[in-house]
XYZ file of C-alpha atoms in Angstrom:
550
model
C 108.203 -44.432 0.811
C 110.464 -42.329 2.803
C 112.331 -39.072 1.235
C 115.636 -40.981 0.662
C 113.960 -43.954 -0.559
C 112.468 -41.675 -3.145
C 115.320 -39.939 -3.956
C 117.414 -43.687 -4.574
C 114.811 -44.438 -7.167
C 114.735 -41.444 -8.514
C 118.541 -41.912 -9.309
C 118.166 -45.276 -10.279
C 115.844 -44.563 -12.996
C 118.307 -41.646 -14.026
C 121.013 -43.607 -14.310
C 119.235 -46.074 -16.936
C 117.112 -43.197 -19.230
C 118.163 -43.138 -22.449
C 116.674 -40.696 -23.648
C 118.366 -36.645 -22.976
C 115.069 -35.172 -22.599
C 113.720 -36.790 -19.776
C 117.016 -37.124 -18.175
C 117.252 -33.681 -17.882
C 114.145 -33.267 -16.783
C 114.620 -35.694 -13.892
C 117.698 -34.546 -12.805
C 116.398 -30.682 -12.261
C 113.171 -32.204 -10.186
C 115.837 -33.727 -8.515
C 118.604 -30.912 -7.675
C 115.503 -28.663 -7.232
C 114.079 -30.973 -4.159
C 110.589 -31.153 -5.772
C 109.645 -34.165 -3.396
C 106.069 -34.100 -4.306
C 106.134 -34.064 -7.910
C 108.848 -37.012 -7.528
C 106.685 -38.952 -5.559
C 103.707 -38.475 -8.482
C 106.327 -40.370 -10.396
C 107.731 -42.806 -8.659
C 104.167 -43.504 -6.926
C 103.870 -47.071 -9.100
C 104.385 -47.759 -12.348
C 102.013 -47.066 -15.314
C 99.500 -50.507 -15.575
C 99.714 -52.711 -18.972
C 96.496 -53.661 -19.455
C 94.057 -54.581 -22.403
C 94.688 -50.834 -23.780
C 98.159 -51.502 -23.328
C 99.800 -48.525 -21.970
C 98.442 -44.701 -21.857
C 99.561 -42.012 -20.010
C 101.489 -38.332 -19.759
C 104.794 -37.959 -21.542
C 107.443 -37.316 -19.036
C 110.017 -38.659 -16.870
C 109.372 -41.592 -14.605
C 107.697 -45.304 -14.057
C 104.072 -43.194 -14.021
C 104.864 -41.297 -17.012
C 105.415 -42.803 -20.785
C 108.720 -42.593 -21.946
C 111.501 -44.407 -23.507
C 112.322 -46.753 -20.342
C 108.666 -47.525 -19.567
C 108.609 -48.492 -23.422
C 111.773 -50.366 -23.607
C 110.231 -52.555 -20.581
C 107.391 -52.840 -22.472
C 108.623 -54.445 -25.245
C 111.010 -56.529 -23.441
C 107.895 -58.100 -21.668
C 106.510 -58.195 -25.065
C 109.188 -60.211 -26.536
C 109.069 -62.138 -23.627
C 105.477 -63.548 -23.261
C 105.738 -64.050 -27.395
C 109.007 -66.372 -27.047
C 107.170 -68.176 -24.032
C 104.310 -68.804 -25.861
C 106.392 -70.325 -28.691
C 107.297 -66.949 -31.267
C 110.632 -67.264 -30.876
C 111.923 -65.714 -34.635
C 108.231 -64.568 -35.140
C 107.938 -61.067 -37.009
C 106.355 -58.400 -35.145
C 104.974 -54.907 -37.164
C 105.298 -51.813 -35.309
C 103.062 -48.674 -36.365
C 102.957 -45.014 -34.836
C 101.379 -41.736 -35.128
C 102.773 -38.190 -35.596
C 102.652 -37.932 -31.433
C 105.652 -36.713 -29.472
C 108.030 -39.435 -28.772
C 106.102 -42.049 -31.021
C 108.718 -42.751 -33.281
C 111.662 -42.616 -31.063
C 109.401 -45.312 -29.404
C 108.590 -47.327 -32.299
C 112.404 -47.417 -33.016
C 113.418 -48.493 -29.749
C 110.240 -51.242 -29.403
C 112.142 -52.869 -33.038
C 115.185 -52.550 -31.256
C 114.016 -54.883 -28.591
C 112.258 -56.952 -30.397
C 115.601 -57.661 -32.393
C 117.393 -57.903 -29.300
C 115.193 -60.565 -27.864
C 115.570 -62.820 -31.252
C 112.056 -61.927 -32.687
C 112.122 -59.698 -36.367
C 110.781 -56.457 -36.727
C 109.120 -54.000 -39.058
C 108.301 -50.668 -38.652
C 106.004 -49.022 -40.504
C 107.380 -45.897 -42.939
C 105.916 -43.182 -41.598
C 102.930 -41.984 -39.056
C 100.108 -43.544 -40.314
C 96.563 -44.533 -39.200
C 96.635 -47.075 -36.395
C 93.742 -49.702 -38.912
C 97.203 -49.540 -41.484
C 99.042 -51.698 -38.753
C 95.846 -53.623 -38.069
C 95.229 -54.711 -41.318
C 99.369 -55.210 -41.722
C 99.270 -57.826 -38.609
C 97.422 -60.456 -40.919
C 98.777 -59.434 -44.189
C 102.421 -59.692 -43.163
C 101.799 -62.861 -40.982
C 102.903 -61.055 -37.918
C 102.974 -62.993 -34.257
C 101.834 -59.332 -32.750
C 101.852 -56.084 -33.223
C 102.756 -52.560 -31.634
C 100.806 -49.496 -32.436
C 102.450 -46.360 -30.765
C 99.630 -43.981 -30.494
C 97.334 -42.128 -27.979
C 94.652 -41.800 -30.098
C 92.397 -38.919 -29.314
C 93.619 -37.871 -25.549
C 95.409 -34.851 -24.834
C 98.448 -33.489 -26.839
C 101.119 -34.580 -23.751
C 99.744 -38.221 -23.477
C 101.010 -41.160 -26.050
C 100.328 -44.830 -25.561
C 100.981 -48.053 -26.827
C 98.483 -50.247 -27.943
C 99.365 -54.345 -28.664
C 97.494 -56.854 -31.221
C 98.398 -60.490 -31.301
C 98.794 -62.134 -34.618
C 94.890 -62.288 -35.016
C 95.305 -58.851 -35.835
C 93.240 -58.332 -32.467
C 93.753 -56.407 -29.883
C 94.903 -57.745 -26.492
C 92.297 -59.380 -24.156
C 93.072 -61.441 -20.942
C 94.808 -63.185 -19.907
C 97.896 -61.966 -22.365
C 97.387 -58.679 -20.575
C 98.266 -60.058 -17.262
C 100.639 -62.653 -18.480
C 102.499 -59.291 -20.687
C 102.418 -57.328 -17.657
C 103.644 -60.213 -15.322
C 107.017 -60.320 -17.817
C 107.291 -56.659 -17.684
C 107.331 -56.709 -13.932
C 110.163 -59.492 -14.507
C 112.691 -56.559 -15.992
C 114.950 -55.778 -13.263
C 117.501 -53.405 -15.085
C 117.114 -51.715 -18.672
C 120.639 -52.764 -19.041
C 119.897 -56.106 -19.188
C 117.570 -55.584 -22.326
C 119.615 -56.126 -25.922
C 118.778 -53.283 -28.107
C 120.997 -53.552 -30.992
C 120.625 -50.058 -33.518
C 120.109 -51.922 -36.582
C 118.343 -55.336 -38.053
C 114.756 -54.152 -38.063
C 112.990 -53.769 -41.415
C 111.423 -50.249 -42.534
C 108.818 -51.369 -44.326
C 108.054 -49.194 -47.923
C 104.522 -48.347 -49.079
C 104.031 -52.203 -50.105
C 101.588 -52.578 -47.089
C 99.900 -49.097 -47.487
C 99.262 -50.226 -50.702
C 97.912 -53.721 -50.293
C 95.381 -51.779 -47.494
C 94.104 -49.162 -49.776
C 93.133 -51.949 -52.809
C 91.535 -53.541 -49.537
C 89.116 -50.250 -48.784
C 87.276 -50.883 -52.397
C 86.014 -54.059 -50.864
C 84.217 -52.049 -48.424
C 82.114 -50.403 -51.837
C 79.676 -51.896 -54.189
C 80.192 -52.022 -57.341
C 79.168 -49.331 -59.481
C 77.375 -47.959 -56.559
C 76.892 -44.132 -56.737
C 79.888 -41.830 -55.633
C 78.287 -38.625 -55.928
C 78.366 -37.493 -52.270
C 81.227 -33.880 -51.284
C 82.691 -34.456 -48.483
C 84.560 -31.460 -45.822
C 86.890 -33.556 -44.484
C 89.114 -33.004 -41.341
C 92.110 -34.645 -40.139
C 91.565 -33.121 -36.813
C 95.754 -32.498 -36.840
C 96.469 -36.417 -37.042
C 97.812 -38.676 -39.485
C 94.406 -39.457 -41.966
C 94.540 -36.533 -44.483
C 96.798 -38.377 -47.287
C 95.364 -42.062 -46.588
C 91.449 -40.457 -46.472
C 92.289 -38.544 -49.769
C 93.588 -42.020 -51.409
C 91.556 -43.886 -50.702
C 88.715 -41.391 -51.833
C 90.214 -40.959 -55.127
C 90.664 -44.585 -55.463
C 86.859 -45.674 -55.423
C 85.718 -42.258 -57.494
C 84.141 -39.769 -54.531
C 85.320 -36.168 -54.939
C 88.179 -34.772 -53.551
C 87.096 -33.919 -50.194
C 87.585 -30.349 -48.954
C 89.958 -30.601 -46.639
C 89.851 -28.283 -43.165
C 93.366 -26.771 -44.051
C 94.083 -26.015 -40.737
C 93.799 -29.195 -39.490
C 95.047 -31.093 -42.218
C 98.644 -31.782 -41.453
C 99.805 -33.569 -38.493
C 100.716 -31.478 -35.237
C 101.438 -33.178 -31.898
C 100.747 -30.023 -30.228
C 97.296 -30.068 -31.662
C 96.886 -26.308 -31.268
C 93.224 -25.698 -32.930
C 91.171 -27.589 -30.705
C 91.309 -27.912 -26.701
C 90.820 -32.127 -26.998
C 91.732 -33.464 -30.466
C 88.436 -35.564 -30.317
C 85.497 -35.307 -32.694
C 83.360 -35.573 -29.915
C 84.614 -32.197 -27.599
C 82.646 -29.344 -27.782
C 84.366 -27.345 -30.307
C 86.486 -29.944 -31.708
C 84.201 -29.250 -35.279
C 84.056 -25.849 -34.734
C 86.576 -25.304 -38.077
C 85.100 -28.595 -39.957
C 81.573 -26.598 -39.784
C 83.194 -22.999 -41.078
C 84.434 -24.540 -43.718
C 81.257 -26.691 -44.561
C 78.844 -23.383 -44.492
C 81.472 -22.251 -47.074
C 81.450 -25.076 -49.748
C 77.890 -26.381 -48.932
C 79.186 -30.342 -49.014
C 76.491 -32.854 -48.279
C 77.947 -34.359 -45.295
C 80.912 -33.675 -43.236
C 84.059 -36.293 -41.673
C 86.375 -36.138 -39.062
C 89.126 -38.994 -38.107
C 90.253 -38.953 -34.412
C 94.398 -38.265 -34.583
C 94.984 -42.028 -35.357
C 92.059 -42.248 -37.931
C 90.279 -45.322 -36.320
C 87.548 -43.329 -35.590
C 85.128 -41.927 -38.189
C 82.424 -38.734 -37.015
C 79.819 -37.814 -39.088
C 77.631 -34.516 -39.357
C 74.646 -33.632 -41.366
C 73.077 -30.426 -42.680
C 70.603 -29.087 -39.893
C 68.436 -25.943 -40.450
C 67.722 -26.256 -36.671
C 71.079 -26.381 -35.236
C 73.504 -23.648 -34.209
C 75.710 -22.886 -37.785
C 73.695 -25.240 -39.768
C 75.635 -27.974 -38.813
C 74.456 -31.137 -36.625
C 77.011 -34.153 -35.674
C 75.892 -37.046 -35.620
C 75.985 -39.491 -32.039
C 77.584 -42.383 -32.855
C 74.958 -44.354 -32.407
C 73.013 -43.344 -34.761
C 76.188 -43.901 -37.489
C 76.432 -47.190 -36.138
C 72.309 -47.537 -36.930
C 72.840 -45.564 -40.613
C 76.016 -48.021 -41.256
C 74.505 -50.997 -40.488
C 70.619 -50.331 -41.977
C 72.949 -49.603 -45.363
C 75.404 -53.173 -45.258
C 71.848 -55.045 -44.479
C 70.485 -53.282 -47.567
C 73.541 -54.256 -49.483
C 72.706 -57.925 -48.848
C 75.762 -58.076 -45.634
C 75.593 -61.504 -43.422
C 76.908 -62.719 -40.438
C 77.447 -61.309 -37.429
C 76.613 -57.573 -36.482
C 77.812 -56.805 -33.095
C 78.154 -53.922 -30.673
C 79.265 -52.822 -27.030
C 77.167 -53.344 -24.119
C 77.541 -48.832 -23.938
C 75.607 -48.700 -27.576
C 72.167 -48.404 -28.847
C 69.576 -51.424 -28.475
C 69.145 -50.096 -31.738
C 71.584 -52.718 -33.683
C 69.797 -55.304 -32.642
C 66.459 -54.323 -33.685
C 68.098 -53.637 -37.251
C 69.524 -57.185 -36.950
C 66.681 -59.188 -35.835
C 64.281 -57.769 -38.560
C 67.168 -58.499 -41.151
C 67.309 -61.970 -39.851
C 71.233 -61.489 -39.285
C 72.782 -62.784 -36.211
C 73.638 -60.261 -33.440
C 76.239 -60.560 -30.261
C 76.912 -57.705 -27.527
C 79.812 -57.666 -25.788
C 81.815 -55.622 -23.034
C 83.377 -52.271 -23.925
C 85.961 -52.138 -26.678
C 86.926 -53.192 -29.948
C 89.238 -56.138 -28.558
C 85.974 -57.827 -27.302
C 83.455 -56.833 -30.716
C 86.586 -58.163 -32.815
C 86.450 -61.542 -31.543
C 82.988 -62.304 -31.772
C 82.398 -65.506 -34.017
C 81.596 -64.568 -37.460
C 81.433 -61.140 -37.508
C 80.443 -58.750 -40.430
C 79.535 -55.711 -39.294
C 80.204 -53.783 -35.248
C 80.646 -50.199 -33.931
C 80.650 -48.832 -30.564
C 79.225 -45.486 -29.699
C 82.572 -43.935 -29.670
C 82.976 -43.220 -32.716
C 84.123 -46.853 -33.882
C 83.134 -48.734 -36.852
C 84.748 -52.062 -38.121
C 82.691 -52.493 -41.767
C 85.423 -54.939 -42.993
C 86.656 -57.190 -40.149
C 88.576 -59.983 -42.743
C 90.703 -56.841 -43.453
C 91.064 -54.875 -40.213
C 89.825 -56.231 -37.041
C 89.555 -53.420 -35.441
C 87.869 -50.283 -35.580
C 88.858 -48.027 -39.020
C 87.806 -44.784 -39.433
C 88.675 -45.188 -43.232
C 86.461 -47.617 -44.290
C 83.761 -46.272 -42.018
C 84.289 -42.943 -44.215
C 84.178 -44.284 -47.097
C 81.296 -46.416 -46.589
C 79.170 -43.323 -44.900
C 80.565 -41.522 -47.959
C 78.113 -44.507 -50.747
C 75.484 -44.180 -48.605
C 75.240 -40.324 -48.996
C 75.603 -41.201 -52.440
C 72.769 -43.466 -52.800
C 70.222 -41.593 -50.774
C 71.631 -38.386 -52.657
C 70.750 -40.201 -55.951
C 67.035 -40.988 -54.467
C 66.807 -36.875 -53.067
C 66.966 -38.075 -49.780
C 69.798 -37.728 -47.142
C 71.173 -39.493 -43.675
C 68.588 -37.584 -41.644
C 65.546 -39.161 -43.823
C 67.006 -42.795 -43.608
C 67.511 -42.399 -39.842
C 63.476 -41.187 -39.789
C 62.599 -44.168 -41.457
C 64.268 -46.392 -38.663
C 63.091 -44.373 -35.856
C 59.317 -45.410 -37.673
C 60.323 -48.707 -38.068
C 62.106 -50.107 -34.438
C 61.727 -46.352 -32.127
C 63.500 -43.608 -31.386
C 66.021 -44.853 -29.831
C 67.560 -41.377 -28.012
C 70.842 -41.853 -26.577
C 72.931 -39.535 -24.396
C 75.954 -39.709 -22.375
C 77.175 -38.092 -19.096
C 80.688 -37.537 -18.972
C 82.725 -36.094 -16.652
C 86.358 -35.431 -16.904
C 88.449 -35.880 -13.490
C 91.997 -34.702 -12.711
C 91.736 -36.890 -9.490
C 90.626 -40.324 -9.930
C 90.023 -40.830 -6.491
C 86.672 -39.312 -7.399
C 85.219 -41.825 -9.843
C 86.434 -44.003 -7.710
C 83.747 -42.726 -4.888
C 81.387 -42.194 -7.620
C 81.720 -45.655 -8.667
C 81.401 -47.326 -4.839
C 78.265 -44.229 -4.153
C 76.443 -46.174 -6.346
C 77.215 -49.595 -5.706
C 76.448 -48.628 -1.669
C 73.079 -46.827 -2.384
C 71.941 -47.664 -6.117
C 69.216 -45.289 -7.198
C 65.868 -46.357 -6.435
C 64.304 -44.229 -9.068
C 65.458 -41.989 -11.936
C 63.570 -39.490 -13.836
C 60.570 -40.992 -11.783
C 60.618 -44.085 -13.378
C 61.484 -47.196 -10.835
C 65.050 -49.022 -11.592
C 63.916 -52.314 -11.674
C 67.121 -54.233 -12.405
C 70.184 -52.837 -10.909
C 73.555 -55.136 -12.161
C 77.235 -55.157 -10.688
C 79.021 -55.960 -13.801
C 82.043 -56.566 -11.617
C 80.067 -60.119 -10.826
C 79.946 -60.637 -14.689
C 76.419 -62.114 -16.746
C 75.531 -64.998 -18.219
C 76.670 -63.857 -21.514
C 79.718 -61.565 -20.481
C 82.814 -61.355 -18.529
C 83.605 -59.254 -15.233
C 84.262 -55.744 -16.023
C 83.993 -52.659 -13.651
C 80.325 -51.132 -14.273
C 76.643 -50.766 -13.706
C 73.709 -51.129 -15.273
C 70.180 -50.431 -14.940
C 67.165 -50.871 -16.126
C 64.321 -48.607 -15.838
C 60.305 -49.440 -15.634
C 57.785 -48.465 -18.731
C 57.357 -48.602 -21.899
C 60.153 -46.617 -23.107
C 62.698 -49.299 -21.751
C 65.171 -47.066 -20.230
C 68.651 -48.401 -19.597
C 71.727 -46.449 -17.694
C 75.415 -48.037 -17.749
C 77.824 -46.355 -15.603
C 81.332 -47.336 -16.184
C 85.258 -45.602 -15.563
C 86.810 -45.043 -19.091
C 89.590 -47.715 -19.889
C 91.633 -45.075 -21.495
C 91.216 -41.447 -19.755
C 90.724 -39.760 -16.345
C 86.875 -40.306 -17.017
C 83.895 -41.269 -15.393
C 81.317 -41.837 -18.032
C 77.297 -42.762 -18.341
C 75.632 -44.584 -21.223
C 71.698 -43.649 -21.426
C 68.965 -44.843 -23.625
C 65.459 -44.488 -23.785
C 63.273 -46.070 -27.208
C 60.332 -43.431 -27.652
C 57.406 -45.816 -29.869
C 56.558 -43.934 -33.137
C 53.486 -44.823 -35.573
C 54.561 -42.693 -38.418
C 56.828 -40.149 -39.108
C 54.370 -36.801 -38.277
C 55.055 -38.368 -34.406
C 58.652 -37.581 -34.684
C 59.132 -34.086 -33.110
C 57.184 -35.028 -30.383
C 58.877 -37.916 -29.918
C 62.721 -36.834 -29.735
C 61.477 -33.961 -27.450
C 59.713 -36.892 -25.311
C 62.911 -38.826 -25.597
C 65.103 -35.618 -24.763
C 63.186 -34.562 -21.888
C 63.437 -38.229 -20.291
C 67.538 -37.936 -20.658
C 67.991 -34.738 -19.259
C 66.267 -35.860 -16.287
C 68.067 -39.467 -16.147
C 71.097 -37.330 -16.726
C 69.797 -34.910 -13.729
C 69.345 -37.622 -11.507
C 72.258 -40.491 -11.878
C 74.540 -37.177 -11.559
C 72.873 -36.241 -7.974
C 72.797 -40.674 -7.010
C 76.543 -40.723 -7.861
C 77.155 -37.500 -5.531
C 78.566 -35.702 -8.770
């Protein structure tokens, strides 16, 4: 693209923004000549994909903003009338982001436009609320504004179906195709009224839903710290706790309320060093049994456990492991059907499964897949993300996830025993299965790019001294899964090693998924065997980070 050819677009897409903000902001690149930040914008155009959209707030087709929205839903609206959905509601949701509900009002403003209905949702709240309002309202798709857990300047936009599903292809494609097919944001309708703001009817009808995730009379004995790590879970948390009998959680008041600019933690993600720092100060001042964190759009649940041995008493817990403690506890309340998990997660599920005698599916990354798996009951991924109630939300909920966690505290807390013992007792029973992750965060994506083909080009031949023994382009696709960009390996010995190298679908990372099962006769072999398991990772860890030329 030449300078004026930059420049033309430039004041193209100034000439349609309708939104003062990032007008202005375009307009002083502009007058100021800042050629090479113009061309970062005007490079492409953010990708629609099965995450939808995600990206910095800003001005420009590589930024998200109003226009890249307003396309958005006009594709939207487009693929739904194609496919028949002409009049169809669609339910819009958003979080407590910048922009999110300027672009939740202008997404029901196209939708209206385009001869669809709309409702929006009454306020930020958690993105499982407009999950679970999808099927309850009858909805032909729906629109959660949200980012979820990436940096404060990002926001997203994040599309279910009327399955109450996230998108999977080919709608992505087809979506993006009619996207592509809007020439002029002047030749979108977007009247200002004749969308419907929903009232706390829905809210509601979701909250009665959570007590199905209980049983009965089961104990509710377990104090909770609870942090809303500066999103939108605080007031539906504390509801829904009050609702089924738990104790008011202590909240993290610093945290509690909702602040885009997220100013008490340097990622607002459970799972960042330091992200808990607060949640543990306050639980070494009210001595809870467990602690709770939502991600900013409260899909996510993350757990942590008293721990004499770690630093400040505190210990999270991996997610796999709350995926193992979540589903050892719905197999114990009697659960069927179908528990199912990412390919990223711990073997461990399916041990629990198999001796349970309950079916058990894996599928590629991400809730849109583990949703649609026939039958389902019970699946988590090791991000964080539990779905404990899929005929309600079929997605991942970090409500229900908390509230469940919450009854089994209670029960083991009625039997003097806690989450750590009950994760012993599996360990005994299938293995420790020790799970770790490398992750590295890249401002230029060129370079997971030439991690990604490093490997491919010269796959290890050995890691931590064990021999890989079955190295897999995922790209090609399996027998039981679709293509998808990653690698896996397998390593020799008893411990059954596996590695899965993959670029995240949803930030500028490059992340790796490793697992080793450490066999345990009783529990007296457990120290030895997490430092067995530990000292295998580190050097997996050591080694796929030198093969990948990190």
């Amino acid at each position: 693209m030449t300078q004026d050819d930059l420049l033309a677009r430039a004041q193209a897409w100034l000439a349609e923004d309708p939104d003062p903000e990032t007008r202005e902001e375009l307009a002083k690149l502009i007058e100021g000549g800042r050629t090479d930040e113009l061309a970062a914008r005007f490079a492409g155009t953010l990708q629609f994909g099965t995450a939808g959209l995600r990206g910095e707030i800003g001005a420009g087709p590589m930024r998200m903003n109003r226009s890249v929205v307003i396309r958005a839903a006009a594709g939207l609206a487009a693929y739904l009338k194609a496919k028949g959905q002409e009049g169809g509601l669609v339910v819009i949701g958003y979080d407590a982001r910048y922009k999110s509900a300027d672009f939740a009002r202008d997404t029901a403003a196209v939708m209206i436009g385009a001869g669809l209905r709309a409702a929006v949702l009454p306020r930020p709240l958690p993105t499982p609320v407009l999950a679970y309002a999808i099927r309850h309202l009858g909805a032909v798709a729906g629109v959660e504004v949200t980012a979820s857990h990436n940096p404060p300047r990002d926001n997203g936009y994040k599309v279910y179906l009327g399955d109450g599903s996230q998108i999977v292809p080919p709608a992505d494609a087809e979506i993006a195709a009619e996207i592509d097919a809007v020439r002029s944001l002047h030749d979108v309708p977007r009247p200002e009224t004749g969308w419907e703001t929903l009232g706390d009817e829905v809210l509601d009808a979701y909250l009665a839903r959570t007590d199905a995730v209980l049983t009965p009379g089961s104990p509710r004995t377990a104090r909770t710290v609870y942090t809303a790590m500066h999103g939108v879970g605080k007031d539906v948390v504390t509801a829904a706790f009050a609702r089924a009998g738990f104790p008011p959680p202590a909240l993290v008041a610093a945290q509690a309320e909702p602040d885009p600019a997220f100013p008490t933690v340097a990622f607002p993600n459970p799972e960042e060093p330091g992200a808990m720092d607060l949640a543990f100060e306050a639980a070494r001042a009210v001595d809870p049994d467990i602690v709770i964190a939502n991600d900013p759009d409260a899909d996510r649940c993350a757990v942590a456990v008293p721990d004499r041995t770690a630093e400040g008493g505190w210990r999270m817990l991996r997610g796999d492991e709350v995926g193992a403690l979540l589903a050892a506890h719905l197999v114990h309340k009697g659960a069927r059907g179908v528990f199912a998990e990412s390919i990223v997660s711990s073997s461990l599920l399916g041990r629990i499964a198999e001796a349970a005698g309950v079916g058990y599916e894996e599928t590629l990354t991400g809730f849109k897949w583990i949703a649609r798996v026939d039958g389902l009951r019970y699946g988590y991924e090791e991000a964080l993300g539990y779905c404990v109630d899929p005929e309600g939300v079929r997605d991942k909920d970090g409500i229900t996830a908390a509230l469940l966690v919450a009854e089994l505290a209670s029960v083991l807390k009625e039997q003097n025993r806690t989450l750590t013992d009950l994760l012993d007792d599996l360990a005994v029973a299938h293995g420790l299965h020790a799970t770790d992750q490398l992750s590295v965060r890249v401002e230029d994506l060129s370079i997971i790019a030439n991690a990604m083909s490093t490997l491919r080009e010269r796959p290890p031949v050995r890691l931590a001294g064990l021999t890989v023994t079955t190295a897999e382009d995922l790209t090609k696709g399996t027998e039981s899964l679709p293509p998808t960009d990653g690698l896996r390996y397998y390593l020799e010995g008893a411990h059954k090693a596996r590695v899965i190298v993959r670029p995240s679908g949803t930030e500028p990372k490059l992340k790796c998924y490793l697992e080793v099962v450490v066999p345990v006769a009783d529990a007296s072999e457990l120290v030895t065997a997490r430092a067995k398991g530990a000292e295998i990772l580190a050097a997996i860890k050591r080694d796929l980070s030198e093969a990948a030329g990190l």
